[in-house]
PDB file of C-alpha atoms and ligand atoms in Angstrom:
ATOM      1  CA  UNK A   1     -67.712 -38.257   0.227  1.00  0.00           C
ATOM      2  CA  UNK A   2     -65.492 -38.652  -2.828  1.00  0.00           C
ATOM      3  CA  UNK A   3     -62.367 -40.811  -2.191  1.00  0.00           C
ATOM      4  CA  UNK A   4     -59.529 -38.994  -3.440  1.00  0.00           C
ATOM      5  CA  UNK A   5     -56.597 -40.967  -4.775  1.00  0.00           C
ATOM      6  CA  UNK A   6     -53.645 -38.483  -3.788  1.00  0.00           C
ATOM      7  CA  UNK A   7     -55.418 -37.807  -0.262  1.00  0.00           C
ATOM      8  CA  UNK A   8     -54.688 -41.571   0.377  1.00  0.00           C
ATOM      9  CA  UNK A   9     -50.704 -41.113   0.075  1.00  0.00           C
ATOM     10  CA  UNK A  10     -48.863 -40.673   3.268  1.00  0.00           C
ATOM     11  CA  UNK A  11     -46.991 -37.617   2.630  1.00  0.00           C
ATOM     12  CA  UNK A  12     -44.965 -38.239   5.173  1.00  0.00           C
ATOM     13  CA  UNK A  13     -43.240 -40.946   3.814  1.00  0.00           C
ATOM     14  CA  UNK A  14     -42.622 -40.477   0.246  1.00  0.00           C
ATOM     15  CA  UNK A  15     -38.932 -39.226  -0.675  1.00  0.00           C
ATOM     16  CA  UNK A  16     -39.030 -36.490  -3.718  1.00  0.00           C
ATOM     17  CA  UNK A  17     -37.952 -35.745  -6.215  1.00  0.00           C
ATOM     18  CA  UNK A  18     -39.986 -38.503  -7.828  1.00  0.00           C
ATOM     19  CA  UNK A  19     -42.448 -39.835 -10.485  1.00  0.00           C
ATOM     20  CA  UNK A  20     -45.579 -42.107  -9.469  1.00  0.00           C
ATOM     21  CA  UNK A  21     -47.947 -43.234 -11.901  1.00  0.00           C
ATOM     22  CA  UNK A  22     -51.270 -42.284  -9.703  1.00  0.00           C
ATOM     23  CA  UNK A  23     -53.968 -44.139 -11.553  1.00  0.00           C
ATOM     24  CA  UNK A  24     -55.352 -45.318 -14.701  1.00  0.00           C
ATOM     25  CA  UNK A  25     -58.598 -44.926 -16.103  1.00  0.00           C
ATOM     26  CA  UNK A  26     -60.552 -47.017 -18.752  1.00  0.00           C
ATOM     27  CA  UNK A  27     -63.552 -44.572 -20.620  1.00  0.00           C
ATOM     28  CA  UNK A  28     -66.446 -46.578 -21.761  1.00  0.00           C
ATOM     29  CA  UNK A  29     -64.883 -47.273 -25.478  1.00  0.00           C
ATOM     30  CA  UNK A  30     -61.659 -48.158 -23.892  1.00  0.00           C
ATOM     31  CA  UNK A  31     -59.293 -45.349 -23.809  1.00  0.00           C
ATOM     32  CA  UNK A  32     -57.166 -45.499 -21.196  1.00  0.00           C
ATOM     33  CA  UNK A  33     -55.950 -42.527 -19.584  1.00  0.00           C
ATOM     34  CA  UNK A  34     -52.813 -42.392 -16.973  1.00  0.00           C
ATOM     35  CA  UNK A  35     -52.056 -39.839 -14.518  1.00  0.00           C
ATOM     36  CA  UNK A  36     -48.857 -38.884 -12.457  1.00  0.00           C
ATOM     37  CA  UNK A  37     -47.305 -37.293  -9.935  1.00  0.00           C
ATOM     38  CA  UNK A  38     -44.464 -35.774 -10.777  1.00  0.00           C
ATOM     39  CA  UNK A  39     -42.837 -34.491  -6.937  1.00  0.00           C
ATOM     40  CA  UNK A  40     -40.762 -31.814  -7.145  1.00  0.00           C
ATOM     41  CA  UNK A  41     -40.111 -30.962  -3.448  1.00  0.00           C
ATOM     42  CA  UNK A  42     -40.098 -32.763  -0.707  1.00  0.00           C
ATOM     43  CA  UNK A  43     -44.064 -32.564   1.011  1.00  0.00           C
ATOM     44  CA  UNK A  44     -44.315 -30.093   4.448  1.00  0.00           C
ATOM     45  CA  UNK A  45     -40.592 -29.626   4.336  1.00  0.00           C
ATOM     46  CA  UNK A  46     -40.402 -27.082   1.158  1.00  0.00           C
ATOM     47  CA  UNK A  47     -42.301 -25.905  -1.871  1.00  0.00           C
ATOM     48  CA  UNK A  48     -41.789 -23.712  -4.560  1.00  0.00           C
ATOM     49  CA  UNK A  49     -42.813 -20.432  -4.709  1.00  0.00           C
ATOM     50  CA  UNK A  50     -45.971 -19.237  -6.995  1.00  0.00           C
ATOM     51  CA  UNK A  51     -44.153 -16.925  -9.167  1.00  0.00           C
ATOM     52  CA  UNK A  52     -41.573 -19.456  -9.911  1.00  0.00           C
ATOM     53  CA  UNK A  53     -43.990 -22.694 -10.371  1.00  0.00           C
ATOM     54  CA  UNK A  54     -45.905 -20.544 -12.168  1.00  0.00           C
ATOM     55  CA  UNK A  55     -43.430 -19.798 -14.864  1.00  0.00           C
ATOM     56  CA  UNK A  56     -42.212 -23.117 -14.896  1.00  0.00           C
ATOM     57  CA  UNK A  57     -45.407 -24.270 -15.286  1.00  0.00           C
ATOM     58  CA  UNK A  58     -45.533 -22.490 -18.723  1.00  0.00           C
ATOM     59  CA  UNK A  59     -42.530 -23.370 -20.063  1.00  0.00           C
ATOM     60  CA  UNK A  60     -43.158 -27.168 -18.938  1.00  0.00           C
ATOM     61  CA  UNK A  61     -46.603 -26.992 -20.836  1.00  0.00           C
ATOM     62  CA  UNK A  62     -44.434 -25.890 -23.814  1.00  0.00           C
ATOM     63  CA  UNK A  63     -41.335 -27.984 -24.029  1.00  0.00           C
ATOM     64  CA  UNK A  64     -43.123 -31.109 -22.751  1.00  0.00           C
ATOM     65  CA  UNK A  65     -44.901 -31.641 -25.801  1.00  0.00           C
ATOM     66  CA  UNK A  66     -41.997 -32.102 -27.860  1.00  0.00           C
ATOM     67  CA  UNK A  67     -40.668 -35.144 -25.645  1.00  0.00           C
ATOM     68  CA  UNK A  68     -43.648 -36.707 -24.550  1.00  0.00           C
ATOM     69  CA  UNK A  69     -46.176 -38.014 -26.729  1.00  0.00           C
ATOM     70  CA  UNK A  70     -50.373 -38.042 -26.341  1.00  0.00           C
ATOM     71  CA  UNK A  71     -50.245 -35.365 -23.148  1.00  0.00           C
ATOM     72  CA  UNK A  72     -53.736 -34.401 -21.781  1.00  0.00           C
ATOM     73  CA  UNK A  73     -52.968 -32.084 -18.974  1.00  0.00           C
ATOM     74  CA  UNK A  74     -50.063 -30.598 -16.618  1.00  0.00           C
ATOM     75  CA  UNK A  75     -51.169 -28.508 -14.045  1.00  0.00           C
ATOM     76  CA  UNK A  76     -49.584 -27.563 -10.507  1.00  0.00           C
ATOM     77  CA  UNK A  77     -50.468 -28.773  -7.396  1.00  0.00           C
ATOM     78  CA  UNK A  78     -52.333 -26.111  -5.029  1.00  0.00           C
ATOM     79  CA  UNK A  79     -49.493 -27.277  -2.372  1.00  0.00           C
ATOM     80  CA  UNK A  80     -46.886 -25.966  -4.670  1.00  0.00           C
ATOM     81  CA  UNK A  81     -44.593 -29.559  -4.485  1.00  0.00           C
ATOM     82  CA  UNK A  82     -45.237 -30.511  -7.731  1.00  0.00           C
ATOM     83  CA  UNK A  83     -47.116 -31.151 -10.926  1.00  0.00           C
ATOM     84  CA  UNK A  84     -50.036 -34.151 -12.007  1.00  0.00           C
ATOM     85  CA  UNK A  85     -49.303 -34.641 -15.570  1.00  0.00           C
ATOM     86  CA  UNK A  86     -52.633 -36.739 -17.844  1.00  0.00           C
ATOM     87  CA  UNK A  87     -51.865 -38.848 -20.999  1.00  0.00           C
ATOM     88  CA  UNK A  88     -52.883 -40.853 -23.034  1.00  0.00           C
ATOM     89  CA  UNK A  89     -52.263 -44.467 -22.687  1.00  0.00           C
ATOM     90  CA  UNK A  90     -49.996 -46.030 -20.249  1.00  0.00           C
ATOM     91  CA  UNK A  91     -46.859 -44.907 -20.225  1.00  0.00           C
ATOM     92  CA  UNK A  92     -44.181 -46.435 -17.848  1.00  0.00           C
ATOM     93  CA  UNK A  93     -42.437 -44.266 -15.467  1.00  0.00           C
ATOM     94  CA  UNK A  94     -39.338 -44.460 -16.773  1.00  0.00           C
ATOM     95  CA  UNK A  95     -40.371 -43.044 -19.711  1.00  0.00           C
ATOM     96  CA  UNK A  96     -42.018 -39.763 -18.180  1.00  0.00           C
ATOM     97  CA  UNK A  97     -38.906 -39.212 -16.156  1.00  0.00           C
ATOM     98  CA  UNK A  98     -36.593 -39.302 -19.148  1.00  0.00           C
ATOM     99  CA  UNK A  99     -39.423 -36.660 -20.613  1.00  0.00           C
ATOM    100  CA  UNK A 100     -38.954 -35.069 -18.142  1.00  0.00           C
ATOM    101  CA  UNK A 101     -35.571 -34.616 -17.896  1.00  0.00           C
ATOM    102  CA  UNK A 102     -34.952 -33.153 -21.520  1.00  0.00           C
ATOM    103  CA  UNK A 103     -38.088 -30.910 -21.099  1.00  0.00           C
ATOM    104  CA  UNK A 104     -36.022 -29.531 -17.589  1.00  0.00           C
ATOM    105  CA  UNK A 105     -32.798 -29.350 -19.689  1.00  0.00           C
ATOM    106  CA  UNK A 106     -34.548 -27.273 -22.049  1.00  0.00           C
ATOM    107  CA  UNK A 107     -36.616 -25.186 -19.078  1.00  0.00           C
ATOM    108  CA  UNK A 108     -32.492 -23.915 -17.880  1.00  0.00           C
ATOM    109  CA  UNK A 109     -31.871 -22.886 -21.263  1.00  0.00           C
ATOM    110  CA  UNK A 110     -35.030 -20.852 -21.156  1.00  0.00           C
ATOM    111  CA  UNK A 111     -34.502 -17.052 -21.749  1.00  0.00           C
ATOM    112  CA  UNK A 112     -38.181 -15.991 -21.677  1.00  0.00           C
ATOM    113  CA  UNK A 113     -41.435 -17.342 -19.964  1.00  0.00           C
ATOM    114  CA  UNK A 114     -44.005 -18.277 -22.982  1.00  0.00           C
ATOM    115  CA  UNK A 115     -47.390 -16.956 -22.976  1.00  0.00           C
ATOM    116  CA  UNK A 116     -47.118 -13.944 -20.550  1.00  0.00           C
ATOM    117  CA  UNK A 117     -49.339 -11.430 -21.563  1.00  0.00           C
ATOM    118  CA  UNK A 118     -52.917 -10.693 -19.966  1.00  0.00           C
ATOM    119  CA  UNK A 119     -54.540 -12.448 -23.157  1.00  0.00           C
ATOM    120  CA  UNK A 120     -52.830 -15.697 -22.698  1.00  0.00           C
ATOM    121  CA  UNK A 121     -52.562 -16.174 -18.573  1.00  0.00           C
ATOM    122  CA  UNK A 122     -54.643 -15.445 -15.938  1.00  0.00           C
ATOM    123  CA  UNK A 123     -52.231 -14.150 -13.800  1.00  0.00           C
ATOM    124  CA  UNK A 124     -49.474 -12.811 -16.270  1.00  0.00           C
ATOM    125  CA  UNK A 125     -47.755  -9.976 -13.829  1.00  0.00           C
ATOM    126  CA  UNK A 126     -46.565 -13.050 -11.677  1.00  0.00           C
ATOM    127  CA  UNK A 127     -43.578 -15.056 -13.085  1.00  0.00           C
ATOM    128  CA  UNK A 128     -40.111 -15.369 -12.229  1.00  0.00           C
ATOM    129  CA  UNK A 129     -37.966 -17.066 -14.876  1.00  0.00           C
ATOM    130  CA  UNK A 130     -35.204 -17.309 -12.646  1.00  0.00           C
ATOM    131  CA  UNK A 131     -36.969 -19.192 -10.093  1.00  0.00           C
ATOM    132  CA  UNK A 132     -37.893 -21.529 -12.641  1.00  0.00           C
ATOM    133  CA  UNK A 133     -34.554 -21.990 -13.828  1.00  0.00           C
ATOM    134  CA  UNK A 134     -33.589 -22.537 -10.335  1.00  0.00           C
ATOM    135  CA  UNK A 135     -36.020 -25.270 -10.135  1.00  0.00           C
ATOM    136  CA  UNK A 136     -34.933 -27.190 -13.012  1.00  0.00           C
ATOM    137  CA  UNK A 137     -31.338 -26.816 -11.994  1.00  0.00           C
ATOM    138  CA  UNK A 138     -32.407 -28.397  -8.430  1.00  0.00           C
ATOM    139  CA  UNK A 139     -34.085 -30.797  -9.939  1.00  0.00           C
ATOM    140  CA  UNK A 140     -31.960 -32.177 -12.326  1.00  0.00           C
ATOM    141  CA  UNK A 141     -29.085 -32.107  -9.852  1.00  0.00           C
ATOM    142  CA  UNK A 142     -30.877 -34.510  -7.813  1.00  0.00           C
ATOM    143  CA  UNK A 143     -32.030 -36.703 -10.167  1.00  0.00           C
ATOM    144  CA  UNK A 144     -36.123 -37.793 -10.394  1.00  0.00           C
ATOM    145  CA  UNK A 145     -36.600 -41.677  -9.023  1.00  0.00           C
ATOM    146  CA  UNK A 146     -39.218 -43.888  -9.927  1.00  0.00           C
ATOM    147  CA  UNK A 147     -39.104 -44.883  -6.151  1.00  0.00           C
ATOM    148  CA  UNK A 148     -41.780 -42.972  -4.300  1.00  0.00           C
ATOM    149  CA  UNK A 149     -40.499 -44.165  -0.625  1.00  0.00           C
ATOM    150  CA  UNK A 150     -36.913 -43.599  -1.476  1.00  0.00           C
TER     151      UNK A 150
HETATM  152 ZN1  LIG B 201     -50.413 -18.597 -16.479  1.00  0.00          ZN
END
């Protein structure tokens, strides 16, 4: 069986909100490739709901672009705690939660979910923008570590 990097975390002892770089990988011309956890809610205790990751999922993908350089990938974690984010390179941590931050700040000031019709999602009918917003707000209230165990 495949070992799964984020299947080897104890859940039960990381403290979100957080960022944790979760690997690095070297393709055969030497690329290298980093991904993260980004936690948004604390694991088994609370997630977000699907309309409202779902949204902020879209306006992430859109705003995060324009503060972080050489992204792959963001897409949600089935658990709904949080997002894995791919990039290029390898980026520190601190440098994906200031991203971070200014792509939140710009998720609150949000007065429409991008990309909500049936031609550009695959589940359009189901966003709440004010659960997103919500989110954010949470999130930047609390402040993102760089400390997965607190
Ligand atoms: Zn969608």
């Amino acid at each position: 069986m495949a070992q799964v990097e984020s299947f080897s975390l104890d859940h039960t002892k990381v403290k979100a909100p957080y960022v944790r770089k979760a690997g690095v990988y070297t393709g055969p011309k030497g690329d290298k490739v980093s991904k993260f956890d980004l936690r948004f809610t604390q694991p088994n205790k609370e997630f977000m709901n699907s309309a409202g990751m779902h949204a902020l999922e879209h306006l992430m993908a859109t705003y995060m672009r324009d503060y972080l350089e050489d992204i792959i990938d963001l897409s949600p974690m089935g658990c709904r705690t949080g997002f894995y984010l791919t990039v290029w390179g390898e980026p520190d941590v601190k440098d994906i939660i200031s991203g971070l931050e200014k792509t939140l700040k710009e998720v609150v000031k949000a007065t429409e979910v991008p990309a909500t019709t049936e031609v550009q999602c695959g589940n359009y009918l189901e966003h709440s923008l004010e659960e997103a917003v919500g989110y954010a707000n949470k999130l930047l209230s609390q402040g993102i570590s760089d400390k997965v165990f607190g």
